Amino acid sequence: ATAGTVRRPARASLPRFIEMIHLILDLLNRLDVDQGEMVLDPFCGTGTTLVECKKQGVRSIGIDANPASVLASRVKVTWDVSQKLIAELSESVIKKSLPVSEALMLSDTPLFADVRDVSQLKEDLLSKSRAGRYLLDSGMIDRGWIDEIPFYISIALLTQIDELDTEAKYRRLLKRALASCIVETVANVRFGPEIYVVDGSGVDDVLAAFQSKIQDVVEDLHVVSGIDRQGEARVFGGDSRNCAQLLRSSDIDHIDHVITSPPYPTEKDYTRNTRLELVYLGFVYDRKSLRRIKKAMVRSHSKGIYKADSDGELVAGMPEIKAIADELREKVKDKTYGFAKMYPRIIEEYFGGMYRHLLSLSRIMRPGGKAAYVVGEQRTYLQTYTPTASILCQLVDRPEIDFRVIDIPVWRVRRGTTGSGDLLKEEILIIQKT
């Protein structure tokens, strides 16, 4: 379907991904998880824990407030799909998008630039795509997140996927593959850890990039299809501060164990890092839709705090949290930039949100069940030390939470990316329902 192929390593660090897999397998053993039991990941992200549970024959449930992550997780744990049909559908989509790609690519060459007018073609593509219109209106194209011609070709592919007459799970898979290859290969973006733009770093041959991504998906499915006993996996979109209510509304009356890594209290906006996926997948199309997603998340950064937030009131009187917030209030007194004034409140809202999550979890986790939370020490906010695991221990010790601390092993030590670059521990808080 295309003249060339594109294969470029994914932006995520492969060693880190392998490290995470080993950690999950270790935690499954450490928590004594049996195949008949249910593991919950209440902050499941793109589903790494769910996939490993499924491979081990363990049932699992994932929850995430970011709909792009929810879709990614659902696609990753949906293995009852035809590899042949995926290839056929992708070839059909590429074939139908090829005339658009050729017209746009030719219009950008010196030989044809003066004679080939593609303005009407671009208007037609935008008329069928809310995602395309939002990407233009939001200024992401002007700011160079993705070059113009690859942008329009990607919108052509997206439109063809939406128009496929097939089961929803195949459309989801193809859309997720497209969104993934846009971020990994086509767009001019990098992560370090926040997303940033690097002009001219993307590729123009979107069809080849998409085709290559589909080949990777088919190869992965071929590998997992050989696993005899696969664990059932379900994924829900929602607010993990209300996890018990969310699960019970889906007829899930208890879970046995938890393996998760919640958001850290840092200036990392998880919706910004997934903004392209959120738009291409149709979840963000205006400010209101983006705000709705952010409000379902545990507050962890200054761009996700709202006037009506009140989780911090639940924990503001705790000495450990109050000491950090008071230190930050003293440090930000003379700061002139607006976000700094929010730093004390972020700490309170973050731990208040985690308190609500733990309280809700205690209402649906079986007695004796164990939970592992991978968390990290922080110095993000004006170098103010935040011992995340230690403070979560204080929350766990509150009588209404109904858990007890089992262990806090150090997983690894990393160097802080801001300020002095001090060494900071990432720890695993292991607790048990009493």
CSV table of C-alpha atoms in Angstrom, one decimal:
chain,number,residue,atom,x,y,z
A,1,ALA,CA,0.0,0.0,0.0
A,2,THR,CA,2.9,2.3,0.6
A,3,ALA,CA,6.4,2.6,-0.9
A,4,GLY,CA,8.3,2.5,2.3
A,5,THR,CA,8.1,1.2,5.8
A,6,VAL,CA,8.8,3.1,9.0
A,7,ARG,CA,10.1,1.4,12.1
A,8,ARG,CA,11.3,3.6,14.9
A,9,PRO,CA,11.5,2.7,18.6
A,10,ALA,CA,8.6,3.7,20.8
A,11,ARG,CA,9.3,6.8,22.9
A,12,ALA,CA,8.8,4.9,26.2
A,13,SER,CA,12.0,3.4,27.6
A,14,LEU,CA,12.1,-0.3,26.8
A,15,PRO,CA,14.3,-1.1,29.8
A,16,ARG,CA,11.9,0.8,32.1
A,17,PHE,CA,8.9,-1.2,30.6
A,18,ILE,CA,10.7,-4.5,31.2
A,19,GLU,CA,11.5,-3.3,34.7
A,20,MET,CA,7.8,-2.6,35.4
A,21,ILE,CA,6.9,-6.1,34.1
A,22,HIS,CA,9.4,-7.7,36.5
A,23,LEU,CA,8.0,-5.6,39.4
A,24,ILE,CA,4.4,-6.6,38.7
A,25,LEU,CA,5.4,-10.3,38.6
A,26,ASP,CA,7.3,-9.9,41.8
A,27,LEU,CA,4.3,-8.2,43.5
A,28,LEU,CA,1.9,-11.0,42.3
A,29,ASN,CA,4.2,-13.4,44.2
A,30,ARG,CA,4.7,-11.1,47.2
A,31,LEU,CA,1.0,-10.6,47.7
A,32,ASP,CA,0.3,-14.4,47.3
A,33,VAL,CA,-2.1,-13.9,44.5
A,34,ASP,CA,-3.9,-17.0,43.4
A,35,GLN,CA,-5.3,-17.6,39.9
A,36,GLY,CA,-8.9,-17.6,41.3
A,37,GLU,CA,-8.5,-14.2,42.9
A,38,MET,CA,-9.2,-10.7,41.6
A,39,VAL,CA,-6.5,-8.0,41.3
A,40,LEU,CA,-7.6,-4.3,41.0
A,41,ASP,CA,-5.4,-1.6,39.5
A,42,PRO,CA,-7.3,1.6,40.4
A,43,PHE,CA,-4.9,3.8,38.5
A,44,CYS,CA,-4.3,1.4,35.6
A,45,GLY,CA,-2.9,3.8,33.0
A,46,THR,CA,-2.3,1.9,29.7
A,47,GLY,CA,-2.9,-1.5,31.3
A,48,THR,CA,0.6,-3.0,32.1
A,49,THR,CA,-0.6,-4.7,35.3
A,50,LEU,CA,-3.8,-6.0,33.6
A,51,VAL,CA,-1.8,-7.5,30.7
A,52,GLU,CA,0.6,-9.3,33.1
A,53,CYS,CA,-2.3,-10.6,35.2
A,54,LYS,CA,-4.0,-11.9,32.1
A,55,LYS,CA,-0.8,-13.7,31.0
A,56,GLN,CA,-0.6,-15.3,34.4
A,57,GLY,CA,-4.2,-16.5,34.3
A,58,VAL,CA,-5.2,-14.0,37.1
A,59,ARG,CA,-8.5,-12.1,36.9
A,60,SER,CA,-8.1,-8.3,37.0
A,61,ILE,CA,-9.9,-5.0,36.9
A,62,GLY,CA,-8.6,-1.6,35.9
A,63,ILE,CA,-9.9,1.8,36.6
A,64,ASP,CA,-8.6,5.1,35.1
A,65,ALA,CA,-10.0,8.6,34.8
A,66,ASN,CA,-8.2,9.2,31.5
A,67,PRO,CA,-10.4,7.8,28.7
A,68,ALA,CA,-7.4,7.5,26.4
A,69,SER,CA,-5.8,5.2,29.0
A,70,VAL,CA,-9.0,3.3,29.4
A,71,LEU,CA,-9.3,2.6,25.7
A,72,ALA,CA,-5.6,1.6,25.5
A,73,SER,CA,-6.1,-0.8,28.4
A,74,ARG,CA,-9.2,-2.3,26.8
A,75,VAL,CA,-7.4,-2.8,23.5
A,76,LYS,CA,-4.4,-4.4,25.2
A,77,VAL,CA,-6.5,-7.0,27.1
A,78,THR,CA,-8.8,-7.8,24.1
A,79,TRP,CA,-7.2,-10.9,22.6
A,80,ASP,CA,-10.3,-12.5,21.1
A,81,VAL,CA,-9.7,-10.8,17.7
A,82,SER,CA,-8.8,-12.2,14.3
A,83,GLN,CA,-5.3,-11.3,13.3
A,84,LYS,CA,-6.2,-11.8,9.7
A,85,LEU,CA,-9.2,-9.5,9.9
A,86,ILE,CA,-7.1,-6.8,11.6
A,87,ALA,CA,-4.7,-7.0,8.7
A,88,GLU,CA,-7.5,-6.9,6.1
A,89,LEU,CA,-9.2,-3.9,7.7
A,90,SER,CA,-6.0,-1.9,8.0
A,91,GLU,CA,-5.2,-2.6,4.4
A,92,SER,CA,-8.6,-1.4,3.4
A,93,VAL,CA,-8.3,1.8,5.4
A,94,ILE,CA,-4.8,2.5,4.0
A,95,LYS,CA,-6.0,1.8,0.4
A,96,LYS,CA,-8.9,4.3,0.8
A,97,SER,CA,-6.6,6.9,2.3
A,98,LEU,CA,-3.9,6.5,-0.4
A,99,PRO,CA,-5.4,9.0,-2.9
A,100,VAL,CA,-5.6,11.7,-0.2
A,101,SER,CA,-2.0,11.0,0.9
A,102,GLU,CA,-0.7,11.2,-2.7
A,103,ALA,CA,-2.5,14.4,-3.4
A,104,LEU,CA,-1.2,16.1,-0.3
A,105,MET,CA,2.3,14.8,-0.7
A,106,LEU,CA,2.5,15.9,-4.4
A,107,SER,CA,1.1,19.4,-3.5
A,108,ASP,CA,4.2,19.9,-1.3
A,109,THR,CA,6.7,19.2,-4.0
A,110,PRO,CA,8.3,22.0,-6.1
A,111,LEU,CA,7.2,20.4,-9.4
A,112,PHE,CA,3.5,20.2,-8.6
A,113,ALA,CA,3.0,22.9,-5.9
A,114,ASP,CA,1.7,25.6,-8.3
A,115,VAL,CA,-0.7,23.4,-10.2
A,116,ARG,CA,-2.3,21.2,-7.6
A,117,ASP,CA,-4.9,22.9,-5.3
A,118,VAL,CA,-5.7,20.7,-2.3
A,119,SER,CA,-7.6,23.4,-0.3
A,120,GLN,CA,-11.0,21.8,-1.1
A,121,LEU,CA,-9.6,18.4,-0.1
A,122,LYS,CA,-8.6,19.8,3.3
A,123,GLU,CA,-12.0,21.4,3.8
A,124,ASP,CA,-13.7,18.1,3.0
A,125,LEU,CA,-11.5,16.2,5.5
A,126,LEU,CA,-12.2,18.8,8.3
A,127,SER,CA,-15.9,18.7,7.6
A,128,LYS,CA,-16.0,15.0,8.6
A,129,SER,CA,-13.7,15.2,11.6
A,130,ARG,CA,-14.4,16.9,14.9
A,131,ALA,CA,-10.9,15.9,16.0
A,132,GLY,CA,-9.3,17.6,13.0
A,133,ARG,CA,-11.2,20.8,13.7
A,134,TYR,CA,-10.2,20.9,17.3
A,135,LEU,CA,-6.6,20.3,16.5
A,136,LEU,CA,-6.6,23.3,14.3
A,137,ASP,CA,-8.8,25.5,16.6
A,138,SER,CA,-6.6,24.7,19.6
A,139,GLY,CA,-3.5,25.9,17.9
A,140,MET,CA,-1.7,22.6,18.2
A,141,ILE,CA,-0.9,22.6,14.5
A,142,ASP,CA,0.3,26.2,14.6
A,143,ARG,CA,2.6,25.3,17.5
A,144,GLY,CA,4.1,22.5,15.6
A,145,TRP,CA,2.8,19.5,17.5
A,146,ILE,CA,2.4,17.8,14.1
A,147,ASP,CA,3.1,19.1,10.6
A,148,GLU,CA,0.3,20.0,8.3
A,149,ILE,CA,0.4,17.4,5.7
A,150,PRO,CA,0.8,14.4,8.1
A,151,PHE,CA,-2.0,15.9,10.1
A,152,TYR,CA,-4.4,15.8,7.2
A,153,ILE,CA,-3.4,12.3,6.1
A,154,SER,CA,-3.9,11.1,9.7
A,155,ILE,CA,-7.4,12.7,9.7
A,156,ALA,CA,-8.2,10.8,6.4
A,157,LEU,CA,-7.1,7.5,8.1
A,158,LEU,CA,-9.2,8.3,11.2
A,159,THR,CA,-12.3,9.0,9.0
A,160,GLN,CA,-11.9,5.7,7.2
A,161,ILE,CA,-11.6,3.8,10.5
A,162,ASP,CA,-14.8,5.4,11.8
A,163,GLU,CA,-16.6,4.4,8.6
A,164,LEU,CA,-15.6,0.7,8.8
A,165,ASP,CA,-18.5,-1.7,8.9
A,166,THR,CA,-17.1,-4.0,11.6
A,167,GLU,CA,-17.3,-4.8,15.3
A,168,ALA,CA,-16.5,-2.0,17.7
A,169,LYS,CA,-13.5,-3.8,19.1
A,170,TYR,CA,-11.8,-3.7,15.7
A,171,ARG,CA,-12.4,0.0,15.3
A,172,ARG,CA,-11.1,0.6,18.8
A,173,LEU,CA,-8.0,-1.4,18.0
A,174,LEU,CA,-7.3,0.5,14.8
A,175,LYS,CA,-8.0,3.9,16.3
A,176,ARG,CA,-5.7,3.1,19.2
A,177,ALA,CA,-3.0,1.9,16.8
A,178,LEU,CA,-3.3,5.1,14.8
A,179,ALA,CA,-3.2,7.4,17.9
A,180,SER,CA,-0.2,5.5,19.1
A,181,CYS,CA,1.8,5.8,15.9
A,182,ILE,CA,0.9,9.5,15.6
A,183,VAL,CA,2.6,10.1,19.0
A,184,GLU,CA,5.5,7.7,18.6
A,185,THR,CA,6.4,8.4,15.0
A,186,VAL,CA,4.4,11.1,13.1
A,187,ALA,CA,4.1,14.0,15.5
A,188,ASN,CA,7.0,16.4,16.4
A,189,VAL,CA,6.8,15.5,20.1
A,190,ARG,CA,9.1,14.0,22.7
A,191,PHE,CA,8.7,13.3,26.5
A,192,GLY,CA,11.2,14.3,29.1
A,193,PRO,CA,9.1,13.6,31.2
A,194,GLU,CA,6.7,16.4,30.1
A,195,ILE,CA,5.7,16.5,26.4
A,196,TYR,CA,7.6,19.0,24.3
A,197,VAL,CA,7.9,19.9,20.6
A,198,VAL,CA,10.9,19.2,18.4
A,199,ASP,CA,10.5,20.8,15.0
A,200,GLY,CA,10.8,18.4,12.0
A,201,SER,CA,11.3,15.3,14.2
A,202,GLY,CA,8.1,13.5,12.8
A,203,VAL,CA,7.8,11.5,9.6
A,204,ASP,CA,5.6,12.4,6.6
A,205,ASP,CA,4.7,8.9,5.5
A,206,VAL,CA,1.7,8.4,7.9
A,207,LEU,CA,0.4,5.4,6.0
A,208,ALA,CA,3.7,3.5,6.3
A,209,ALA,CA,3.9,4.4,10.0
A,210,PHE,CA,0.3,3.1,10.6
A,211,GLN,CA,1.0,-0.1,8.6
A,212,SER,CA,4.1,-0.7,10.7
A,213,LYS,CA,2.2,-0.2,13.9
A,214,ILE,CA,-0.5,-2.7,12.8
A,215,GLN,CA,2.2,-5.3,12.0
A,216,ASP,CA,3.5,-4.8,15.6
A,217,VAL,CA,0.0,-5.3,17.0
A,218,VAL,CA,-0.6,-8.5,14.9
A,219,GLU,CA,2.8,-9.9,16.1
A,220,ASP,CA,1.9,-9.2,19.7
A,221,LEU,CA,-1.4,-10.9,19.3
A,222,HIS,CA,0.2,-13.9,17.8
A,223,VAL,CA,2.5,-14.2,20.8
A,224,VAL,CA,-0.3,-14.0,23.4
A,225,SER,CA,-2.6,-16.3,21.5
A,226,GLY,CA,-0.3,-19.1,22.6
A,227,ILE,CA,-1.1,-18.6,26.3
A,228,ASP,CA,-3.5,-21.4,27.4
A,229,ARG,CA,-5.0,-20.0,30.5
A,230,GLN,CA,-5.8,-16.4,30.2
A,231,GLY,CA,-7.2,-14.3,33.1
A,232,GLU,CA,-10.3,-12.3,32.5
A,233,ALA,CA,-9.7,-8.5,32.5
A,234,ARG,CA,-12.2,-5.7,32.7
A,235,VAL,CA,-11.5,-2.0,32.4
A,236,PHE,CA,-13.7,0.9,33.7
A,237,GLY,CA,-13.5,4.6,33.2
A,238,GLY,CA,-14.0,6.6,36.3
A,239,ASP,CA,-12.8,8.3,39.5
A,240,SER,CA,-10.9,5.9,41.8
A,241,ARG,CA,-11.7,8.1,44.8
A,242,ASN,CA,-15.1,6.4,44.4
A,243,CYS,CA,-13.9,2.9,43.4
A,244,ALA,CA,-16.3,0.9,45.6
A,245,GLN,CA,-19.3,2.7,44.2
A,246,LEU,CA,-18.0,2.3,40.6
A,247,LEU,CA,-17.4,-1.4,41.0
A,248,ARG,CA,-20.6,-2.2,42.8
A,249,SER,CA,-22.6,-0.5,40.1
A,250,SER,CA,-21.1,-3.1,37.7
A,251,ASP,CA,-22.0,-6.0,40.0
A,252,ILE,CA,-18.6,-6.4,41.5
A,253,ASP,CA,-19.0,-7.0,45.2
A,254,HIS,CA,-15.4,-7.4,46.3
A,255,ILE,CA,-11.8,-7.5,45.1
A,256,ASP,CA,-8.9,-9.5,46.6
A,257,HIS,CA,-5.7,-7.5,46.0
A,258,VAL,CA,-4.4,-4.3,44.6
A,259,ILE,CA,-1.3,-3.6,42.5
A,260,THR,CA,-1.0,0.0,41.3
A,261,SER,CA,1.1,3.1,40.9
A,262,PRO,CA,-1.0,6.2,41.6
A,263,PRO,CA,-0.1,9.6,40.2
A,264,TYR,CA,2.8,11.3,42.1
A,265,PRO,CA,2.4,14.8,43.5
A,266,THR,CA,4.4,16.5,40.8
A,267,GLU,CA,3.8,19.0,38.1
A,268,LYS,CA,3.1,16.3,35.5
A,269,ASP,CA,-0.2,16.9,33.7
A,270,TYR,CA,-1.2,13.5,32.6
A,271,THR,CA,-3.9,14.9,30.2
A,272,ARG,CA,-1.3,17.0,28.5
A,273,ASN,CA,1.0,14.1,27.9
A,274,THR,CA,-1.9,12.2,26.3
A,275,ARG,CA,-3.5,15.2,24.6
A,276,LEU,CA,-3.0,14.1,21.0
A,277,GLU,CA,-4.5,10.7,21.8
A,278,LEU,CA,-7.4,12.2,23.6
A,279,VAL,CA,-8.2,14.4,20.6
A,280,TYR,CA,-7.6,11.7,17.9
A,281,LEU,CA,-9.7,9.2,19.9
A,282,GLY,CA,-12.6,11.8,20.2
A,283,PHE,CA,-12.5,12.3,24.0
A,284,VAL,CA,-11.4,16.0,24.0
A,285,TYR,CA,-13.0,18.4,21.6
A,286,ASP,CA,-13.3,21.6,23.7
A,287,ARG,CA,-12.2,23.0,27.1
A,288,LYS,CA,-15.3,21.6,28.8
A,289,SER,CA,-14.6,18.0,27.8
A,290,LEU,CA,-11.0,18.3,29.0
A,291,ARG,CA,-12.0,19.8,32.3
A,292,ARG,CA,-14.5,17.0,32.8
A,293,ILE,CA,-11.6,14.5,32.5
A,294,LYS,CA,-9.3,16.4,34.9
A,295,LYS,CA,-12.0,16.7,37.5
A,296,ALA,CA,-12.3,12.9,37.8
A,297,MET,CA,-8.6,12.6,38.7
A,298,VAL,CA,-6.7,12.8,42.0
A,299,ARG,CA,-5.3,16.3,42.1
A,300,SER,CA,-1.5,16.1,41.6
A,301,HIS,CA,-0.5,19.3,39.8
A,302,SER,CA,-1.2,23.0,39.6
A,303,LYS,CA,-3.1,22.8,36.2
A,304,GLY,CA,-5.6,20.4,37.7
A,305,ILE,CA,-6.8,22.3,40.8
A,306,TYR,CA,-10.3,23.8,40.8
A,307,LYS,CA,-12.0,26.4,43.1
A,308,ALA,CA,-14.6,23.9,44.3
A,309,ASP,CA,-12.1,21.2,45.3
A,310,SER,CA,-12.4,20.1,48.9
A,311,ASP,CA,-10.5,16.8,49.3
A,312,GLY,CA,-7.8,18.7,51.2
A,313,GLU,CA,-10.2,19.6,54.0
A,314,LEU,CA,-10.3,15.9,54.9
A,315,VAL,CA,-6.5,15.8,55.8
A,316,ALA,CA,-5.5,19.4,56.3
A,317,GLY,CA,-5.2,18.9,60.1
A,318,MET,CA,-2.8,16.0,59.9
A,319,PRO,CA,0.6,17.2,61.2
A,320,GLU,CA,2.7,15.7,58.4
A,321,ILE,CA,0.6,17.3,55.7
A,322,LYS,CA,0.1,20.6,57.5
A,323,ALA,CA,3.9,20.9,58.0
A,324,ILE,CA,4.6,20.6,54.2
A,325,ALA,CA,1.7,22.9,53.3
A,326,ASP,CA,2.9,25.5,55.8
A,327,GLU,CA,6.5,25.3,54.6
A,328,LEU,CA,5.2,25.9,51.0
A,329,ARG,CA,3.0,28.8,52.1
A,330,GLU,CA,6.1,30.5,53.6
A,331,LYS,CA,8.1,29.8,50.4
A,332,VAL,CA,5.5,31.1,48.0
A,333,LYS,CA,4.7,34.4,49.8
A,334,ASP,CA,6.9,36.4,47.5
A,335,LYS,CA,6.4,34.4,44.4
A,336,THR,CA,4.8,36.4,41.5
A,337,TYR,CA,3.9,33.6,39.2
A,338,GLY,CA,0.3,32.3,39.7
A,339,PHE,CA,0.8,28.6,39.9
A,340,ALA,CA,3.2,28.8,42.8
A,341,LYS,CA,0.4,30.0,45.0
A,342,MET,CA,-1.4,26.7,44.5
A,343,TYR,CA,1.5,24.5,45.7
A,344,PRO,CA,0.3,24.2,49.3
A,345,ARG,CA,-3.1,23.3,48.2
A,346,ILE,CA,-1.9,20.7,45.7
A,347,ILE,CA,-0.3,18.8,48.6
A,348,GLU,CA,-3.5,18.9,50.7
A,349,GLU,CA,-5.7,18.0,47.7
A,350,TYR,CA,-3.5,15.2,46.6
A,351,PHE,CA,-3.4,13.4,50.0
A,352,GLY,CA,-7.1,14.2,50.5
A,353,GLY,CA,-7.8,12.5,47.3
A,354,MET,CA,-5.7,9.5,48.2
A,355,TYR,CA,-7.5,9.3,51.6
A,356,ARG,CA,-10.9,9.2,49.8
A,357,HIS,CA,-9.5,6.4,47.5
A,358,LEU,CA,-8.2,4.3,50.5
A,359,LEU,CA,-11.5,4.8,52.4
A,360,SER,CA,-13.5,3.7,49.4
A,361,LEU,CA,-11.2,0.7,48.7
A,362,SER,CA,-11.6,-0.5,52.3
A,363,ARG,CA,-15.4,-0.9,51.6
A,364,ILE,CA,-14.9,-3.3,48.8
A,365,MET,CA,-11.7,-5.2,49.6
A,366,ARG,CA,-12.0,-8.5,51.3
A,367,PRO,CA,-10.5,-9.0,54.8
A,368,GLY,CA,-7.0,-10.3,54.5
A,369,GLY,CA,-6.5,-8.9,51.0
A,370,LYS,CA,-3.2,-7.1,50.3
A,371,ALA,CA,-2.5,-4.0,48.3
A,372,ALA,CA,0.8,-2.7,46.9
A,373,TYR,CA,1.2,1.0,46.0
A,374,VAL,CA,4.3,2.1,44.1
A,375,VAL,CA,5.0,5.7,45.1
A,376,GLY,CA,7.9,8.1,45.2
A,377,GLU,CA,9.5,10.7,47.4
A,378,GLN,CA,9.2,14.2,45.8
A,379,ARG,CA,11.0,17.6,45.9
A,380,THR,CA,9.0,19.1,43.0
A,381,TYR,CA,7.5,22.1,44.7
A,382,LEU,CA,10.3,24.5,45.6
A,383,GLN,CA,12.5,21.7,46.8
A,384,THR,CA,10.1,20.9,49.7
A,385,TYR,CA,10.5,17.3,50.7
A,386,THR,CA,7.4,15.2,50.4
A,387,PRO,CA,7.7,11.6,51.8
A,388,THR,CA,4.8,10.2,49.9
A,389,ALA,CA,4.8,6.6,51.3
A,390,SER,CA,5.3,7.8,54.9
A,391,ILE,CA,2.3,10.1,54.6
A,392,LEU,CA,0.2,7.4,53.0
A,393,CYS,CA,1.1,5.2,56.0
A,394,GLN,CA,-0.4,7.9,58.3
A,395,LEU,CA,-3.6,7.8,56.3
A,396,VAL,CA,-3.7,4.0,56.4
A,397,ASP,CA,-3.4,4.1,60.2
A,398,ARG,CA,-6.6,6.1,60.6
A,399,PRO,CA,-9.2,3.7,62.1
A,400,GLU,CA,-11.9,4.3,59.5
A,401,ILE,CA,-9.5,3.1,56.7
A,402,ASP,CA,-9.4,-0.4,58.2
A,403,PHE,CA,-5.9,-1.3,56.8
A,404,ARG,CA,-2.6,-2.0,58.4
A,405,VAL,CA,0.9,-1.5,57.0
A,406,ILE,CA,2.8,-4.7,56.2
A,407,ASP,CA,6.0,-3.4,54.7
A,408,ILE,CA,7.6,-0.5,52.7
A,409,PRO,CA,10.5,-1.9,50.7
A,410,VAL,CA,12.5,0.4,48.4
A,411,TRP,CA,12.0,-0.4,44.8
A,412,ARG,CA,14.7,1.8,43.3
A,413,VAL,CA,16.4,5.2,43.8
A,414,ARG,CA,16.3,7.9,41.2
A,415,ARG,CA,17.8,11.4,40.9
A,416,GLY,CA,15.4,14.3,41.1
A,417,THR,CA,15.0,16.2,37.8
A,418,THR,CA,14.6,19.6,39.4
A,419,GLY,CA,16.6,21.7,41.8
A,420,SER,CA,19.5,20.0,43.5
A,421,GLY,CA,19.1,16.6,41.9
A,422,ASP,CA,18.9,14.8,45.2
A,423,LEU,CA,18.5,11.0,45.3
A,424,LEU,CA,14.8,10.1,45.9
A,425,LYS,CA,13.4,6.7,46.8
A,426,GLU,CA,10.6,5.0,45.0
A,427,GLU,CA,9.0,2.7,47.5
A,428,ILE,CA,6.3,0.0,47.6
A,429,LEU,CA,3.7,0.6,50.3
A,430,ILE,CA,2.2,-2.8,51.1
A,431,ILE,CA,-0.9,-2.8,53.2
A,432,GLN,CA,-3.5,-5.4,54.3
A,433,LYS,CA,-7.2,-5.2,54.9
A,434,THR,CA,-8.0,-6.1,58.6
